[in-house]
Amino acid sequence: GLGFNIVGGTDQQYISNDSSIYVSRIKKDGAAYLDGRLQEGDKILAVNGRDLKDLRHKDAVELFRNAGCDVSLKIQRRLQSQNGPVGHRGDGESGGLPLAAVLVPGLALAAAAVWILLRYRQRM
């Protein structure tokens, strides 16, 4: 397969009043994962030039299954700040940087500055 799962369709709306098809999960070491461009939460607009608008879920799945070896996807990237199901990545992380990636270096710099200030004052 292509290495990802989809949700949505006219009969299984993932988001109210939106029958679009979304990437719900990217399978580790699958084709999509190894390619690296597709992300969970992306809206898939077309497969090999075929528009996915107003399709039932099973018809969209069938399009992916019959897409062949060379697959072209037209996608719309999910918004990083969006709340709700599309923003959920399913792996316990939200989009963007984890808080620790910002706080740890900042705290380390602050601690170093305090240490330097104290050492400088002791010499005076």
CSV table of N, CA and C in Angstrom, one decimal:
chain,number,residue,atom,x,y,z
A,1,GLY,N,0.8,-1.2,0.0
A,1,GLY,CA,0.0,0.0,0.0
A,1,GLY,C,0.9,1.3,0.0
A,2,LEU,N,0.2,2.4,0.2
A,2,LEU,CA,0.9,3.7,0.1
A,2,LEU,C,1.4,4.0,1.5
A,3,GLY,N,1.0,3.3,2.5
A,3,GLY,CA,1.6,3.6,3.8
A,3,GLY,C,0.9,4.6,4.7
A,4,PHE,N,-0.4,4.9,4.4
A,4,PHE,CA,-1.1,5.8,5.2
A,4,PHE,C,-2.6,5.4,5.2
A,5,ASN,N,-3.3,5.9,6.3
A,5,ASN,CA,-4.8,5.7,6.4
A,5,ASN,C,-5.5,7.0,6.1
A,6,ILE,N,-6.7,6.9,5.7
A,6,ILE,CA,-7.5,8.0,5.4
A,6,ILE,C,-8.8,8.0,6.2
A,7,VAL,N,-9.4,9.1,6.4
A,7,VAL,CA,-10.7,9.3,7.0
A,7,VAL,C,-11.5,10.3,6.2
A,8,GLY,N,-12.8,10.3,6.4
A,8,GLY,CA,-13.6,11.3,5.7
A,8,GLY,C,-14.4,10.6,4.6
A,9,GLY,N,-15.1,11.5,3.8
A,9,GLY,CA,-16.0,11.1,2.7
A,9,GLY,C,-17.4,11.6,3.0
A,10,THR,N,-18.2,11.6,2.0
A,10,THR,CA,-19.6,12.1,2.2
A,10,THR,C,-20.4,11.3,3.2
A,11,ASP,N,-20.1,10.0,3.3
A,11,ASP,CA,-20.8,9.2,4.3
A,11,ASP,C,-20.2,9.0,5.6
A,12,GLN,N,-18.9,9.5,5.8
A,12,GLN,CA,-18.2,9.4,7.1
A,12,GLN,C,-17.5,10.7,7.4
A,13,GLN,N,-18.2,11.8,7.5
A,13,GLN,CA,-17.5,13.1,7.6
A,13,GLN,C,-16.6,13.1,8.9
A,14,TYR,N,-15.4,13.4,8.7
A,14,TYR,CA,-14.4,13.5,9.8
A,14,TYR,C,-14.6,14.8,10.6
A,15,ILE,N,-14.9,15.8,9.8
A,15,ILE,CA,-15.2,17.2,10.4
A,15,ILE,C,-16.6,17.5,10.0
A,16,SER,N,-17.4,18.0,10.9
A,16,SER,CA,-18.8,18.4,10.5
A,16,SER,C,-18.9,19.3,9.3
A,17,ASN,N,-19.8,19.0,8.4
A,17,ASN,CA,-20.1,19.8,7.2
A,17,ASN,C,-18.8,19.8,6.3
A,18,ASP,N,-18.0,18.8,6.3
A,18,ASP,CA,-16.8,18.7,5.5
A,18,ASP,C,-16.7,17.3,5.1
A,19,SER,N,-16.9,17.0,3.8
A,19,SER,CA,-16.8,15.6,3.3
A,19,SER,C,-15.4,15.3,2.7
A,20,SER,N,-14.5,16.1,3.0
A,20,SER,CA,-13.1,15.9,2.4
A,20,SER,C,-12.5,14.6,3.0
A,21,ILE,N,-11.4,14.2,2.3
A,21,ILE,CA,-10.6,13.1,2.7
A,21,ILE,C,-9.3,13.6,3.4
A,22,TYR,N,-9.0,13.0,4.6
A,22,TYR,CA,-7.9,13.5,5.3
A,22,TYR,C,-6.9,12.3,5.6
A,23,VAL,N,-5.7,12.6,5.8
A,23,VAL,CA,-4.7,11.6,6.2
A,23,VAL,C,-4.8,11.4,7.7
A,24,SER,N,-5.2,10.2,8.2
A,24,SER,CA,-5.4,10.1,9.6
A,24,SER,C,-4.1,9.5,10.3
A,25,ARG,N,-3.4,8.7,9.6
A,25,ARG,CA,-2.2,8.0,10.1
A,25,ARG,C,-1.2,7.7,9.1
A,26,ILE,N,0.1,7.9,9.3
A,26,ILE,CA,1.1,7.5,8.4
A,26,ILE,C,1.8,6.4,9.1
A,27,LYS,N,1.9,5.3,8.4
A,27,LYS,CA,2.5,4.0,8.9
A,27,LYS,C,4.0,4.1,8.9
A,28,LYS,N,4.6,3.9,10.0
A,28,LYS,CA,6.1,3.9,10.1
A,28,LYS,C,6.7,3.0,9.1
A,29,ASP,N,7.7,3.4,8.4
A,29,ASP,CA,8.4,2.7,7.4
A,29,ASP,C,7.6,2.4,6.1
A,30,GLY,N,6.4,3.0,6.0
A,30,GLY,CA,5.6,2.8,4.8
A,30,GLY,C,6.1,3.8,3.7
A,31,ALA,N,5.6,3.7,2.5
A,31,ALA,CA,6.0,4.6,1.4
A,31,ALA,C,5.8,6.1,1.7
A,32,ALA,N,4.7,6.4,2.3
A,32,ALA,CA,4.5,7.9,2.6
A,32,ALA,C,5.5,8.3,3.7
A,33,TYR,N,5.7,7.5,4.7
A,33,TYR,CA,6.7,7.8,5.8
A,33,TYR,C,8.1,8.0,5.2
A,34,LEU,N,8.5,7.1,4.3
A,34,LEU,CA,9.8,7.2,3.8
A,34,LEU,C,10.0,8.4,2.8
A,35,ASP,N,8.9,8.7,2.1
A,35,ASP,CA,9.0,9.9,1.3
A,35,ASP,C,9.0,11.2,2.1
A,36,GLY,N,8.3,11.3,3.2
A,36,GLY,CA,8.4,12.4,4.1
A,36,GLY,C,7.6,13.6,3.8
A,37,ARG,N,6.9,13.7,2.7
A,37,ARG,CA,6.2,14.9,2.4
A,37,ARG,C,4.8,15.0,3.0
A,38,LEU,N,4.1,13.8,3.0
A,38,LEU,CA,2.7,13.8,3.5
A,38,LEU,C,2.8,13.8,5.0
A,39,GLN,N,1.8,14.5,5.6
A,39,GLN,CA,1.7,14.6,7.1
A,39,GLN,C,0.3,14.2,7.5
A,40,GLU,N,0.2,13.7,8.7
A,40,GLU,CA,-1.1,13.4,9.3
A,40,GLU,C,-1.9,14.7,9.4
A,41,GLY,N,-3.2,14.7,9.1
A,41,GLY,CA,-4.0,15.9,9.1
A,41,GLY,C,-4.1,16.6,7.7
A,42,ASP,N,-3.2,16.2,6.8
A,42,ASP,CA,-3.3,16.8,5.4
A,42,ASP,C,-4.6,16.4,4.8
A,43,LYS,N,-5.2,17.4,4.1
A,43,LYS,CA,-6.4,17.1,3.3
A,43,LYS,C,-6.0,16.7,1.9
A,44,ILE,N,-6.5,15.5,1.4
A,44,ILE,CA,-6.1,15.1,0.1
A,44,ILE,C,-7.2,15.6,-0.9
A,45,LEU,N,-6.8,16.4,-1.9
A,45,LEU,CA,-7.7,17.0,-2.8
A,45,LEU,C,-7.9,16.1,-4.1
A,46,ALA,N,-6.8,15.5,-4.5
A,46,ALA,CA,-6.9,14.7,-5.7
A,46,ALA,C,-5.8,13.6,-5.7
A,47,VAL,N,-6.1,12.5,-6.4
A,47,VAL,CA,-5.2,11.4,-6.6
A,47,VAL,C,-5.0,11.1,-8.1
A,48,ASN,N,-3.8,11.3,-8.5
A,48,ASN,CA,-3.5,11.1,-10.0
A,48,ASN,C,-4.4,12.0,-10.8
A,49,GLY,N,-4.7,13.2,-10.4
A,49,GLY,CA,-5.5,14.1,-11.1
A,49,GLY,C,-7.0,13.9,-10.9
A,50,ARG,N,-7.4,12.9,-10.2
A,50,ARG,CA,-8.8,12.6,-10.0
A,50,ARG,C,-9.2,13.3,-8.7
A,51,ASP,N,-10.2,14.2,-8.8
A,51,ASP,CA,-10.7,15.0,-7.7
A,51,ASP,C,-11.4,14.1,-6.7
A,52,LEU,N,-11.1,14.3,-5.4
A,52,LEU,CA,-11.8,13.5,-4.3
A,52,LEU,C,-13.0,14.1,-3.8
A,53,LYS,N,-13.4,15.2,-4.3
A,53,LYS,CA,-14.6,15.9,-3.8
A,53,LYS,C,-15.9,15.1,-3.9
A,54,ASP,N,-16.7,15.1,-2.9
A,54,ASP,CA,-18.0,14.4,-2.9
A,54,ASP,C,-17.9,12.9,-3.2
A,55,LEU,N,-16.9,12.3,-2.6
A,55,LEU,CA,-16.8,10.8,-2.8
A,55,LEU,C,-17.2,10.1,-1.4
A,56,ARG,N,-17.8,9.0,-1.5
A,56,ARG,CA,-17.9,8.2,-0.3
A,56,ARG,C,-16.6,7.6,0.1
A,57,HIS,N,-16.5,7.3,1.4
A,57,HIS,CA,-15.2,6.8,1.9
A,57,HIS,C,-14.7,5.6,1.2
A,58,LYS,N,-15.5,4.7,1.0
A,58,LYS,CA,-15.1,3.4,0.3
A,58,LYS,C,-14.6,3.7,-1.1
A,59,ASP,N,-15.2,4.7,-1.8
A,59,ASP,CA,-14.8,5.0,-3.2
A,59,ASP,C,-13.4,5.7,-3.2
A,60,ALA,N,-13.2,6.5,-2.2
A,60,ALA,CA,-11.9,7.1,-2.1
A,60,ALA,C,-10.8,6.0,-1.8
A,61,VAL,N,-11.1,5.1,-0.9
A,61,VAL,CA,-10.2,4.0,-0.6
A,61,VAL,C,-9.9,3.2,-1.9
A,62,GLU,N,-10.9,3.0,-2.7
A,62,GLU,CA,-10.7,2.2,-3.9
A,62,GLU,C,-9.8,3.0,-4.9
A,63,LEU,N,-10.0,4.3,-4.9
A,63,LEU,CA,-9.1,5.1,-5.8
A,63,LEU,C,-7.6,4.9,-5.4
A,64,PHE,N,-7.4,5.0,-4.1
A,64,PHE,CA,-6.0,4.8,-3.6
A,64,PHE,C,-5.5,3.4,-3.9
A,65,ARG,N,-6.3,2.4,-3.7
A,65,ARG,CA,-5.9,1.0,-4.0
A,65,ARG,C,-5.5,0.8,-5.5
A,66,ASN,N,-6.2,1.5,-6.4
A,66,ASN,CA,-6.0,1.3,-7.8
A,66,ASN,C,-5.1,2.4,-8.4
A,67,ALA,N,-4.4,3.1,-7.5
A,67,ALA,CA,-3.6,4.3,-8.0
A,67,ALA,C,-2.4,3.9,-8.8
A,68,GLY,N,-1.9,2.7,-8.6
A,68,GLY,CA,-0.7,2.2,-9.3
A,68,GLY,C,0.6,2.5,-8.5
A,69,CYS,N,1.7,2.4,-9.2
A,69,CYS,CA,3.0,2.5,-8.5
A,69,CYS,C,3.4,4.0,-8.5
A,70,ASP,N,3.2,4.8,-9.5
A,70,ASP,CA,3.5,6.2,-9.5
A,70,ASP,C,2.2,7.0,-9.1
A,71,VAL,N,2.2,7.5,-7.9
A,71,VAL,CA,1.0,8.2,-7.4
A,71,VAL,C,1.3,9.6,-7.2
A,72,SER,N,0.4,10.5,-7.7
A,72,SER,CA,0.5,11.9,-7.5
A,72,SER,C,-0.6,12.4,-6.6
A,73,LEU,N,-0.3,13.0,-5.5
A,73,LEU,CA,-1.3,13.5,-4.6
A,73,LEU,C,-1.3,15.0,-4.7
A,74,LYS,N,-2.5,15.6,-4.7
A,74,LYS,CA,-2.7,17.1,-4.5
A,74,LYS,C,-3.2,17.2,-3.1
A,75,ILE,N,-2.5,17.9,-2.2
A,75,ILE,CA,-2.9,18.0,-0.8
A,75,ILE,C,-3.0,19.5,-0.4
A,76,GLN,N,-3.7,19.6,0.7
A,76,GLN,CA,-3.8,20.9,1.4
A,76,GLN,C,-3.3,20.7,2.8
A,77,ARG,N,-2.2,21.4,3.1
A,77,ARG,CA,-1.5,21.2,4.4
A,77,ARG,C,-2.4,21.6,5.5
A,78,ARG,N,-2.5,20.9,6.6
A,78,ARG,CA,-3.3,21.2,7.7
A,78,ARG,C,-2.7,22.5,8.4
A,79,LEU,N,-3.5,23.2,9.1
A,79,LEU,CA,-3.0,24.4,9.8
A,79,LEU,C,-2.4,24.0,11.1
A,80,GLN,N,-1.2,24.5,11.5
A,80,GLN,CA,-0.6,24.1,12.7
A,80,GLN,C,-1.4,24.5,14.0
A,81,SER,N,-2.0,25.7,13.9
A,81,SER,CA,-2.7,26.2,15.1
A,81,SER,C,-4.2,25.8,15.2
A,82,GLN,N,-4.6,24.9,14.3
A,82,GLN,CA,-6.0,24.5,14.3
A,82,GLN,C,-6.3,23.6,15.4
A,83,ASN,N,-7.4,23.8,16.1
A,83,ASN,CA,-7.8,22.9,17.2
A,83,ASN,C,-8.8,21.8,16.6
A,84,GLY,N,-8.9,20.8,17.3
A,84,GLY,CA,-9.9,19.8,16.8
A,84,GLY,C,-9.2,18.6,16.2
A,85,PRO,N,-10.0,17.7,15.5
A,85,PRO,CA,-9.5,16.5,15.0
A,85,PRO,C,-8.4,16.6,14.0
A,86,VAL,N,-8.4,17.6,13.2
A,86,VAL,CA,-7.3,17.7,12.1
A,86,VAL,C,-6.0,18.0,12.7
A,87,GLY,N,-6.0,18.8,13.8
A,87,GLY,CA,-4.7,19.1,14.4
A,87,GLY,C,-4.1,18.0,15.2
A,88,HIS,N,-4.9,17.0,15.5
A,88,HIS,CA,-4.4,15.8,16.3
A,88,HIS,C,-3.5,14.9,15.4
A,89,ARG,N,-2.3,14.6,15.9
A,89,ARG,CA,-1.4,13.8,15.1
A,89,ARG,C,-1.5,12.4,15.5
A,90,GLY,N,-2.0,12.0,16.6
A,90,GLY,CA,-2.2,10.6,16.9
A,90,GLY,C,-1.0,10.0,17.6
A,91,ASP,N,0.1,10.7,17.7
A,91,ASP,CA,1.3,10.1,18.3
A,91,ASP,C,1.6,10.8,19.6
A,92,GLY,N,0.7,11.6,20.2
A,92,GLY,CA,0.9,12.2,21.5
A,92,GLY,C,1.6,13.5,21.4
A,93,GLU,N,1.9,14.0,20.2
A,93,GLU,CA,2.6,15.3,20.0
A,93,GLU,C,1.6,16.2,19.3
A,94,SER,N,1.7,17.5,19.6
A,94,SER,CA,1.0,18.5,18.8
A,94,SER,C,1.9,19.0,17.7
A,95,GLY,N,1.4,19.7,16.8
A,95,GLY,CA,2.3,20.3,15.8
A,95,GLY,C,3.2,21.4,16.4
A,96,GLY,N,4.2,21.7,15.7
A,96,GLY,CA,5.2,22.7,16.2
A,96,GLY,C,6.2,22.1,17.2
A,97,LEU,N,6.9,23.0,17.8
A,97,LEU,CA,8.0,22.6,18.7
A,97,LEU,C,7.5,22.2,20.1
A,98,PRO,N,8.0,21.1,20.7
A,98,PRO,CA,7.6,20.8,22.0
A,98,PRO,C,8.1,21.9,23.0
A,99,LEU,N,7.4,22.1,24.0
A,99,LEU,CA,7.7,23.2,25.0
A,99,LEU,C,9.1,23.0,25.5
A,100,ALA,N,9.5,21.7,25.8
A,100,ALA,CA,10.9,21.5,26.3
A,100,ALA,C,12.0,22.0,25.4
A,101,ALA,N,11.7,21.9,24.1
A,101,ALA,CA,12.7,22.3,23.1
A,101,ALA,C,13.0,23.8,23.2
A,102,VAL,N,12.1,24.6,23.8
A,102,VAL,CA,12.3,26.0,23.9
A,102,VAL,C,12.7,26.3,25.4
A,103,LEU,N,12.1,25.7,26.3
A,103,LEU,CA,12.4,26.0,27.7
A,103,LEU,C,13.8,25.5,28.2
A,104,VAL,N,14.2,24.3,27.8
A,104,VAL,CA,15.5,23.8,28.3
A,104,VAL,C,16.7,24.7,27.9
A,105,PRO,N,16.8,25.0,26.6
A,105,PRO,CA,17.9,25.9,26.2
A,105,PRO,C,17.8,27.3,26.9
A,106,GLY,N,16.6,27.8,27.0
A,106,GLY,CA,16.4,29.1,27.7
A,106,GLY,C,16.9,29.0,29.1
A,107,LEU,N,16.5,28.0,29.8
A,107,LEU,CA,16.9,27.9,31.2
A,107,LEU,C,18.4,27.7,31.4
A,108,ALA,N,19.0,26.9,30.5
A,108,ALA,CA,20.4,26.7,30.5
A,108,ALA,C,21.1,28.0,30.3
A,109,LEU,N,20.7,28.9,29.4
A,109,LEU,CA,21.3,30.2,29.2
A,109,LEU,C,21.1,31.1,30.4
A,110,ALA,N,19.9,31.0,31.0
A,110,ALA,CA,19.7,31.9,32.2
A,110,ALA,C,20.6,31.4,33.3
A,111,ALA,N,20.8,30.1,33.5
A,111,ALA,CA,21.6,29.6,34.6
A,111,ALA,C,23.1,30.0,34.4
A,112,ALA,N,23.5,29.9,33.1
A,112,ALA,CA,24.9,30.3,32.8
A,112,ALA,C,25.1,31.8,33.1
A,113,ALA,N,24.1,32.6,32.7
A,113,ALA,CA,24.2,34.1,32.9
A,113,ALA,C,24.3,34.4,34.4
A,114,VAL,N,23.5,33.7,35.3
A,114,VAL,CA,23.5,33.9,36.7
A,114,VAL,C,24.9,33.5,37.3
A,115,TRP,N,25.4,32.3,36.8
A,115,TRP,CA,26.7,31.8,37.3
A,115,TRP,C,27.8,32.8,36.9
A,116,ILE,N,27.8,33.3,35.7
A,116,ILE,CA,28.8,34.3,35.3
A,116,ILE,C,28.7,35.6,36.2
A,117,LEU,N,27.5,36.0,36.4
A,117,LEU,CA,27.2,37.3,37.2
A,117,LEU,C,27.8,37.1,38.6
A,118,LEU,N,27.5,35.9,39.2
A,118,LEU,CA,27.9,35.6,40.6
A,118,LEU,C,29.5,35.6,40.6
A,119,ARG,N,30.1,34.9,39.7
A,119,ARG,CA,31.6,34.8,39.6
A,119,ARG,C,32.2,36.2,39.4
A,120,TYR,N,31.6,37.0,38.6
A,120,TYR,CA,32.1,38.4,38.4
A,120,TYR,C,32.0,39.2,39.6
A,121,ARG,N,30.9,39.1,40.4
A,121,ARG,CA,30.7,39.8,41.6
A,121,ARG,C,31.7,39.4,42.7
A,122,GLN,N,32.0,38.1,42.7
A,122,GLN,CA,33.0,37.6,43.7
A,122,GLN,C,34.3,38.2,43.5
A,123,ARG,N,34.7,38.5,42.3
A,123,ARG,CA,36.0,39.0,42.0
A,123,ARG,C,36.1,40.5,42.3
A,124,MET,N,35.0,41.2,42.5
A,124,MET,CA,35.0,42.6,42.7
A,124,MET,C,35.2,43.0,44.2
